[in-house]
GROMACS .gro file of C-alpha atoms in nm:
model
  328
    1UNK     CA    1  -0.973   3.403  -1.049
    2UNK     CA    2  -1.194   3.641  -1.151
    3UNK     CA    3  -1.072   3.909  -0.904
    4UNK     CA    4  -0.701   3.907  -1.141
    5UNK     CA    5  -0.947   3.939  -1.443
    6UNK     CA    6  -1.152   4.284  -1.300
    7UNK     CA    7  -0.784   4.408  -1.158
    8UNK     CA    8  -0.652   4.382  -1.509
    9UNK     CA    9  -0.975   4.516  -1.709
   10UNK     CA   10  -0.919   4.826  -1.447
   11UNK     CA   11  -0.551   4.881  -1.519
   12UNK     CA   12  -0.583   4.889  -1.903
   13UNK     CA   13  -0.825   5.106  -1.879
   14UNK     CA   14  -0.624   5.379  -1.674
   15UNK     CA   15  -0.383   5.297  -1.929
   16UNK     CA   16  -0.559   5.379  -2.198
   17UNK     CA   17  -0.711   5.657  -1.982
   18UNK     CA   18  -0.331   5.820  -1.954
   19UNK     CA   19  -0.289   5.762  -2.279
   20UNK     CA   20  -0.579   5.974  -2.426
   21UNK     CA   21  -0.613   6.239  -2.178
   22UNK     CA   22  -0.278   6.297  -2.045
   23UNK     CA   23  -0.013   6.210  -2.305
   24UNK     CA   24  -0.244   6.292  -2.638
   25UNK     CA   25  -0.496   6.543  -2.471
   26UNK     CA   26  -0.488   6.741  -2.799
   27UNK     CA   27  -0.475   6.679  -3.123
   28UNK     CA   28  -0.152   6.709  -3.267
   29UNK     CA   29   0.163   6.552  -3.454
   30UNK     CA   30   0.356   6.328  -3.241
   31UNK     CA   31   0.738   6.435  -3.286
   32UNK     CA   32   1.022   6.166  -3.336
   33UNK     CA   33   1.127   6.238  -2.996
   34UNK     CA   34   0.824   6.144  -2.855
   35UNK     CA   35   0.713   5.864  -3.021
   36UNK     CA   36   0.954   5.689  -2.920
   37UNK     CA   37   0.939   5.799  -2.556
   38UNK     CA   38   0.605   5.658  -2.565
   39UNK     CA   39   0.718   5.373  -2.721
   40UNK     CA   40   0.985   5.323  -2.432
   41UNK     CA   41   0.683   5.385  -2.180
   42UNK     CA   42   0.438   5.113  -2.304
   43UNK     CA   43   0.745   4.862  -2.350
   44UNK     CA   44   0.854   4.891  -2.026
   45UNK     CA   45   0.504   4.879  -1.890
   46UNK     CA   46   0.439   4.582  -2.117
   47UNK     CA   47   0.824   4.397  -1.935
   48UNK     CA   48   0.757   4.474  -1.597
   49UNK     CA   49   0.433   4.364  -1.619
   50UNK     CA   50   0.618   4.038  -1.631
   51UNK     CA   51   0.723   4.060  -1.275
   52UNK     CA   52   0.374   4.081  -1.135
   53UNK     CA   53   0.240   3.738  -1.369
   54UNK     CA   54   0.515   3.613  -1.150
   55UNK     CA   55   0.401   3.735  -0.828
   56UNK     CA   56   0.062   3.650  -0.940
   57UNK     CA   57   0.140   3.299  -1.022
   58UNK     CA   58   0.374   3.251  -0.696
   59UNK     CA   59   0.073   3.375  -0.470
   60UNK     CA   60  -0.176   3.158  -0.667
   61UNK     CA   61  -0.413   3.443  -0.728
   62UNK     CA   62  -0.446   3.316  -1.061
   63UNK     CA   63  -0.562   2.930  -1.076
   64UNK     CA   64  -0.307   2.760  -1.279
   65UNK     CA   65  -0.053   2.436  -1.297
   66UNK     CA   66   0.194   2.645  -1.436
   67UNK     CA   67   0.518   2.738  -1.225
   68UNK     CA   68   0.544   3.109  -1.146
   69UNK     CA   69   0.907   3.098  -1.389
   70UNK     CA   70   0.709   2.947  -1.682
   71UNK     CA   71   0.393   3.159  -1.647
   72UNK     CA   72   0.653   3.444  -1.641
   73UNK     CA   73   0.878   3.293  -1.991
   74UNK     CA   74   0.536   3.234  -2.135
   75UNK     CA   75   0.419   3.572  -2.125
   76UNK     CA   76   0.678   3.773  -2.226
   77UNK     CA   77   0.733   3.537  -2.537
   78UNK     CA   78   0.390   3.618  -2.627
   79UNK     CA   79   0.412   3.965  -2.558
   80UNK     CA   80   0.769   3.950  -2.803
   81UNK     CA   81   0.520   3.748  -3.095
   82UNK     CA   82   0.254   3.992  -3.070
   83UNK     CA   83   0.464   4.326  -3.076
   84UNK     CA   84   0.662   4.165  -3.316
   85UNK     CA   85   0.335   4.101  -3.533
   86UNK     CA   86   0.205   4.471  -3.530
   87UNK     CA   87   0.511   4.591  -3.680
   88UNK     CA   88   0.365   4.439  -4.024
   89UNK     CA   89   0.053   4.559  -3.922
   90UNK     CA   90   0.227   4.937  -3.937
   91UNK     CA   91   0.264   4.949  -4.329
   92UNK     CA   92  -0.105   4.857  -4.387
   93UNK     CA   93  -0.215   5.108  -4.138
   94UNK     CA   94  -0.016   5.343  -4.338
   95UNK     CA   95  -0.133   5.262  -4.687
   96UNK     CA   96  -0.485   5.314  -4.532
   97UNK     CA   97  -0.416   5.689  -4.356
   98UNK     CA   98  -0.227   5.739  -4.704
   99UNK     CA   99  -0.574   5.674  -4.872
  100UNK     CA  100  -0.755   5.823  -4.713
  101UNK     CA  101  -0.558   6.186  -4.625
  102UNK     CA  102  -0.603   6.121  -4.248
  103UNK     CA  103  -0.439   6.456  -4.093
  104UNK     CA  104  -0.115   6.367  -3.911
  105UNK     CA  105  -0.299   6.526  -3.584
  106UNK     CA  106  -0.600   6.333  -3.636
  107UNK     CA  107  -0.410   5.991  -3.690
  108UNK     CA  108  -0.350   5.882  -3.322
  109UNK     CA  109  -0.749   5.945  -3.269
  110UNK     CA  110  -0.858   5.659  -3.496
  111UNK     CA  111  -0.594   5.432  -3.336
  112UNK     CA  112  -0.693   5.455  -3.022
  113UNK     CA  113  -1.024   5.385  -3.116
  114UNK     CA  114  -0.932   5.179  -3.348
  115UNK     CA  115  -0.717   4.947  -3.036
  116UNK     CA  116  -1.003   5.047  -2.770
  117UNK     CA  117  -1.244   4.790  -3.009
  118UNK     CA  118  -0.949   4.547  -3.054
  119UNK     CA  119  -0.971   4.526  -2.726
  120UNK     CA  120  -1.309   4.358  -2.658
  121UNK     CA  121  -1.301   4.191  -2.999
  122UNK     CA  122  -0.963   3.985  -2.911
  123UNK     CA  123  -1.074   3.911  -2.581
  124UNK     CA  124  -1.348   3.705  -2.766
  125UNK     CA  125  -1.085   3.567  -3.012
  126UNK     CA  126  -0.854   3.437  -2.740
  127UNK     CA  127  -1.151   3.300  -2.531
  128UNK     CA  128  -1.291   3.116  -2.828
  129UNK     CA  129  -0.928   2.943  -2.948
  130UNK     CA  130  -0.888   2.877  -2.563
  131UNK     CA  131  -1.215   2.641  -2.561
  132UNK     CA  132  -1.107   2.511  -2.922
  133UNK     CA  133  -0.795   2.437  -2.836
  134UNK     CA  134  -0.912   2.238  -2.497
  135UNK     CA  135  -1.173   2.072  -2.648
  136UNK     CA  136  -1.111   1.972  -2.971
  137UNK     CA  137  -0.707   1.852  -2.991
  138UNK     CA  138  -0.724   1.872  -3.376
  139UNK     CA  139  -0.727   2.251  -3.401
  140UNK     CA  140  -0.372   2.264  -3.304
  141UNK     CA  141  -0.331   2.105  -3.628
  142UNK     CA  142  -0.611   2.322  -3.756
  143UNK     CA  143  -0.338   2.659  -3.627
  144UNK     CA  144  -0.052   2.453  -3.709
  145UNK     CA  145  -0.168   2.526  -4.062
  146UNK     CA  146  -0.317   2.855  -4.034
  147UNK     CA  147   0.000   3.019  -3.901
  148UNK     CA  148   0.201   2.799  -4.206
  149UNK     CA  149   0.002   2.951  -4.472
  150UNK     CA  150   0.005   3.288  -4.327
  151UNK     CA  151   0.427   3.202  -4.342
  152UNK     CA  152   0.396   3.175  -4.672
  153UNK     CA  153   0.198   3.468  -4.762
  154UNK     CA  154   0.413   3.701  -4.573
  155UNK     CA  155   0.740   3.596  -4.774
  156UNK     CA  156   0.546   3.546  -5.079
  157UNK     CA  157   0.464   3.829  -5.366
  158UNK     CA  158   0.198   3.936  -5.183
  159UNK     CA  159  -0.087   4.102  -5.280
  160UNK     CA  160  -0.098   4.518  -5.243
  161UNK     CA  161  -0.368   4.689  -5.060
  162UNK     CA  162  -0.576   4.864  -5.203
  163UNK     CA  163  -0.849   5.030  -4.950
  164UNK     CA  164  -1.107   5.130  -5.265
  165UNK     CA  165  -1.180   4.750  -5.298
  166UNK     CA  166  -1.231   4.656  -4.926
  167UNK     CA  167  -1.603   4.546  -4.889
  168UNK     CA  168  -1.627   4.764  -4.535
  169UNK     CA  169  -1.651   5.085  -4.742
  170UNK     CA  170  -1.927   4.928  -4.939
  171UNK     CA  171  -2.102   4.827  -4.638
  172UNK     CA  172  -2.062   5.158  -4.446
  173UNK     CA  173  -2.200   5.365  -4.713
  174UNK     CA  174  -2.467   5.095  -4.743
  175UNK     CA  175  -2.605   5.160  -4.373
  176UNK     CA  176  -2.508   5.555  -4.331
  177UNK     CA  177  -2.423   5.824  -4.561
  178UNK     CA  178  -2.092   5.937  -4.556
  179UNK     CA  179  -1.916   6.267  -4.605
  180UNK     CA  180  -1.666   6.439  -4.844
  181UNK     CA  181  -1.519   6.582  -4.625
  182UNK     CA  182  -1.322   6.599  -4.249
  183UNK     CA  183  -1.505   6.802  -3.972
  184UNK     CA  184  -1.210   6.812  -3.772
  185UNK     CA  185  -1.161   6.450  -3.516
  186UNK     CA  186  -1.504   6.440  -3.533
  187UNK     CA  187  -1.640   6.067  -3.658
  188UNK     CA  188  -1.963   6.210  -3.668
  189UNK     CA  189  -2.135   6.498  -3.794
  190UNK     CA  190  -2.533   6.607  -3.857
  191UNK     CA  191  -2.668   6.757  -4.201
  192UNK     CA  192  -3.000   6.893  -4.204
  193UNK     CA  193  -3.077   6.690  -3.937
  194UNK     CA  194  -2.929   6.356  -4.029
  195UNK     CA  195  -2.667   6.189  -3.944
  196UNK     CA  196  -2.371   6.119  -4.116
  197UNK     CA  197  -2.023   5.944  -4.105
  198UNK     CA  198  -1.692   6.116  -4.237
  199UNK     CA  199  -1.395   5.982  -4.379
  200UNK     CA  200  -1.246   5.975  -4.015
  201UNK     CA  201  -1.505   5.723  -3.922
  202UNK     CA  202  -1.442   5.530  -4.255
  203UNK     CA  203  -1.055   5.480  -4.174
  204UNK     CA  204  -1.154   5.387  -3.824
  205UNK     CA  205  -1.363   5.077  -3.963
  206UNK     CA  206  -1.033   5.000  -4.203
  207UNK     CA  207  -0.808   4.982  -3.935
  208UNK     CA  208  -1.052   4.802  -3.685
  209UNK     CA  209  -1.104   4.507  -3.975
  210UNK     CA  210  -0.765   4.534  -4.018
  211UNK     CA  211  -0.679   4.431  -3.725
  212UNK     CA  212  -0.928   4.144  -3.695
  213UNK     CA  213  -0.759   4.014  -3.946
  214UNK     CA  214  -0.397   4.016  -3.821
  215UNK     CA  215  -0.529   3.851  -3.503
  216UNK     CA  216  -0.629   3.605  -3.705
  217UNK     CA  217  -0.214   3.526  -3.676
  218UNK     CA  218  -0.114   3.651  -3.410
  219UNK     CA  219  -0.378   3.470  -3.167
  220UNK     CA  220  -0.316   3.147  -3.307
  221UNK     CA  221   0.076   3.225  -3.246
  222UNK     CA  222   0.071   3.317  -2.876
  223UNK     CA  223  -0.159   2.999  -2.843
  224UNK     CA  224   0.121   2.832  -2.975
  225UNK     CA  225   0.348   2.950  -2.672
  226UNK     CA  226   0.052   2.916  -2.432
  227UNK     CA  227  -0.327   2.807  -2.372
  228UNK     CA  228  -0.345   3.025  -2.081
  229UNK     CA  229  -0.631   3.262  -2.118
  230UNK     CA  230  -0.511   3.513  -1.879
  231UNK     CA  231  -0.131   3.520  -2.017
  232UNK     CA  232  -0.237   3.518  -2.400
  233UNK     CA  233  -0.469   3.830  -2.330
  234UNK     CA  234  -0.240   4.039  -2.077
  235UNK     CA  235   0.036   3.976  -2.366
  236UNK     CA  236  -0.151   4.044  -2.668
  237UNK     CA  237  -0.301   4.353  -2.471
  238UNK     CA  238  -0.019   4.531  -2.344
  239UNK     CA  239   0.154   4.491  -2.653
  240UNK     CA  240  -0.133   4.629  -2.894
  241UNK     CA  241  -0.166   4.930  -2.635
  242UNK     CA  242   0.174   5.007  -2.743
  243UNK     CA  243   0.113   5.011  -3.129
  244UNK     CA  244  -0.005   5.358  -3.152
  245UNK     CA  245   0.310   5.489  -3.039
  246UNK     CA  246   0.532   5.257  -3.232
  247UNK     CA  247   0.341   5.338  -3.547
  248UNK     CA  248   0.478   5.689  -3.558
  249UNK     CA  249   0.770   5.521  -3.472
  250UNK     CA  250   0.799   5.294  -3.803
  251UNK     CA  251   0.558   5.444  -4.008
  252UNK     CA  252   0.811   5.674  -4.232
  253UNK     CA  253   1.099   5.436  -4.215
  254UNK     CA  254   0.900   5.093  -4.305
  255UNK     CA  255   1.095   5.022  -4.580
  256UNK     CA  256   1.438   5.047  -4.346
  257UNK     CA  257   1.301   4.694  -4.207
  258UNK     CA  258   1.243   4.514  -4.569
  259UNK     CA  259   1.409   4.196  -4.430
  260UNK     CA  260   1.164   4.195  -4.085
  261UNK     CA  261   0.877   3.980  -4.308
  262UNK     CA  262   1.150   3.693  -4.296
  263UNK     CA  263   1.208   3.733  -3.959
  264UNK     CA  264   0.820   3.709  -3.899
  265UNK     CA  265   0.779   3.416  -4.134
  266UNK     CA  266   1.042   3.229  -3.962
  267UNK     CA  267   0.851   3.270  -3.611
  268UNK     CA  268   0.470   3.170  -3.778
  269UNK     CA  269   0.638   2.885  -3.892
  270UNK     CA  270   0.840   2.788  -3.541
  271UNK     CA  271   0.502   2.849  -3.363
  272UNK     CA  272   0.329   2.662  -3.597
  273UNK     CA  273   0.517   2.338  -3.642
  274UNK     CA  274   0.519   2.346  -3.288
  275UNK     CA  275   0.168   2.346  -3.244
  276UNK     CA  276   0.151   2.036  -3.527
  277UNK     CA  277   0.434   1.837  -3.282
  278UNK     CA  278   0.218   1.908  -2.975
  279UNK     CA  279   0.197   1.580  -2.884
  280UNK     CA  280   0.579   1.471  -2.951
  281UNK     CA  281   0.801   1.758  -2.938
  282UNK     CA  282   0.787   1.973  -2.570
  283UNK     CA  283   1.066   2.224  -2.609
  284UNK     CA  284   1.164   2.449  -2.266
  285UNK     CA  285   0.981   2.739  -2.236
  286UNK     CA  286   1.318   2.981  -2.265
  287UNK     CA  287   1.371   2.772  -2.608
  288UNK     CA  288   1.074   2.961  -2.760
  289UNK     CA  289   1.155   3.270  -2.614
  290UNK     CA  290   1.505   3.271  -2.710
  291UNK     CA  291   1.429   3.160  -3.078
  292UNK     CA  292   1.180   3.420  -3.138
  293UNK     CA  293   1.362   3.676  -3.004
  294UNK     CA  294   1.725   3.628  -3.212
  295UNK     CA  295   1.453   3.562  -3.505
  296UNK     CA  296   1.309   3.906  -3.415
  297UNK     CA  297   1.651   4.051  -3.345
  298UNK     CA  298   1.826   3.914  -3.659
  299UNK     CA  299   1.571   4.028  -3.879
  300UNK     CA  300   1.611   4.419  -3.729
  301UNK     CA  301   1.955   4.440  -3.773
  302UNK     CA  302   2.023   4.274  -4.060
  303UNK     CA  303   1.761   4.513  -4.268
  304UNK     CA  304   1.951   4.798  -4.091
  305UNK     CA  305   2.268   4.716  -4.224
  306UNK     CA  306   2.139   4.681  -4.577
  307UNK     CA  307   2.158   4.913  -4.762
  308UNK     CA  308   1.860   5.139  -4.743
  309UNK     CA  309   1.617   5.137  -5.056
  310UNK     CA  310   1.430   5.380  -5.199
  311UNK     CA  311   1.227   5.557  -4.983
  312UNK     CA  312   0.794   5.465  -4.972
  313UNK     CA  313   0.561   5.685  -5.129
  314UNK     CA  314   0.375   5.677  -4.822
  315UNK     CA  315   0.472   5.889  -4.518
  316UNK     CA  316   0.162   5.939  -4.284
  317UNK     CA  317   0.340   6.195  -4.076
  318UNK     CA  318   0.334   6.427  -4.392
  319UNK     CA  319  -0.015   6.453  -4.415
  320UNK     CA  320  -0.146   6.736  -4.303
  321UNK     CA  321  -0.478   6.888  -4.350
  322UNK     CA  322  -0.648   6.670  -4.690
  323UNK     CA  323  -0.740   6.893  -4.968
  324UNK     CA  324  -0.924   6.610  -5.134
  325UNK     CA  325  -1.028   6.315  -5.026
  326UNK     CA  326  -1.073   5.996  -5.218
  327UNK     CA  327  -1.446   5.909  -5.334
  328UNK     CA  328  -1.615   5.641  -5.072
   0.00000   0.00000   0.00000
């Protein structure tokens, strides 16, 4: 068991190894072309990966009661909730490099940072509702309700977000002085001997928080399909590797996809009354991946075919080098 663990740890990090070195070695402004080539690359990586859960669950390398077909199902309907999930996580990623004037160029270096911590920090996450969820049989209701109330926030008025009032700048500037200005894709710089933080370090801790925070969701979701520790991580995983790349995907045409929150809201809620009926309601495995997926589907093309609004303010691929950055 812990062999699949170590072979997986190893494999994400060559991933994220091509992904930094090879296929953004330099700093620079992903074209539309490319971002979605990318995009194409880590979703097919994140599918086929399907095949060897399979193979890994037919050969019993990993230790489980699950049939190699439903291990399979499983994972790729968690792998659909969670890249489903950081599409809504785009816009706020947005609204934070629009705050701050993060350089186009320099925007795919906090990400990967950014997904590097979310990483380790998820892994926790999962681990934790894993043990909750085996030990204590009220936290599914204890989910059930989490992912209902997060339902209703994402089809209600919502609140906007405004990065100036986010504690984590207070806190930052609490422990380390920060700069006015970028120094290039460097987080840190010295002055006069000291150390100091700049605004690309700053937008690094938004989008890391950030992030918590929608795992708060999406964890609970994909525990909803499955308690299997090694499926929920491989699927939230792969799928977060490939948010960097679908960012500059979505990030200028957000507002193309206004129906999408429905869409999302409408799977919380499926997971989440799901979780609640644990105990009466056992619905096939393909009946959760087929309902979140002509959720997901519906949702895309119906926003495409409406008609498009007025474009957002905020287009990250626009910003180019700051010429004044906000006061933190």
């Amino acid at each position: 068991m812990p062999y699949i663990w170590i072979g997986f740890a190893i494999f994400v990090a060559l991933l994220l190894f091509l992904d930094l070195f090879v296929l953004n070695a330099k700093d620079h402004v992903p074209r539309t072309r490319e971002a979605l080539g990318q995009t194409a690359i880590w979703m097919s990586i994140g599918l086929s990966f399907s095949g060897f859960v399979y193979l890994a669950y037919d050969q019993g390398w990993v230790v489980s009661n699950d049939l190699p077909r439903t291990a399979m199902i499983n994972y790729l309907t968690g792998y659909l909730v969670e890249l489903s999930l950081s599409m809504d996580n785009v816009f706020v990623i947005a609204v934070i490099f629009g705050y701050f004037r993060v350089p186009a160029k320099y925007q795919h270096r906090v990400l990967f940072w950014g997904i590097l911590g979310a990483v380790f920090f998820r892994l926790a996450m999962i681990l934790a509702g894993v043990y909750l969820l085996d030990q204590f049989d009220w936290m599914f209701y204890v989910f059930g309700v989490l992912l209902l109330y997060s339902a209703y926030k994402m089809v209600g008025k919502g609140d906007e977000v405004h990065p100036a009032d986010n504690p984590v700048i207070k806190v930052v500037k609490r422990v380390v002085p920060v700069t006015h200005e970028y120094h290039g894709h460097d987080f840190w710089i010295r002055v006069n001997n000291k150390l100091h933080a700049t605004p690309l370090f700053v937008a690094l801790v938004m989008v890391e928080t950030t992030d918590i925070i929608f795992a708060v969701d999406s964890i609970p979701a994909i525990l909803g399909i499955t308690t299997d520790s090694f499926l929920v991580f491989s699927s939230n995983i792969l799928a977060v590797l490939g948010l960097r790349a679908l960012y500059f995907v979505l990030s200028s045409m957000i507002d193309k996809f206004g129906l999408l929150k429905y869409s999302l809201a409408l799977i919380l809620t499926f997971v989440g009354v799901k979780l609640m009926l644990h105990e009466i309601w056992h619905p096939a495995e393909w009946v959760s991946l087929t309902v979140i997926f002509v959720t997901l589907t519906g949702g895309i093309v119906l926003s495409l075919l409406r008609k498009a609004p007025t474009p957002h303010p905020i287009d990250p691929t626009e910003i180019h080098e700051p010429t004044e950055v906000p006061d933190i």
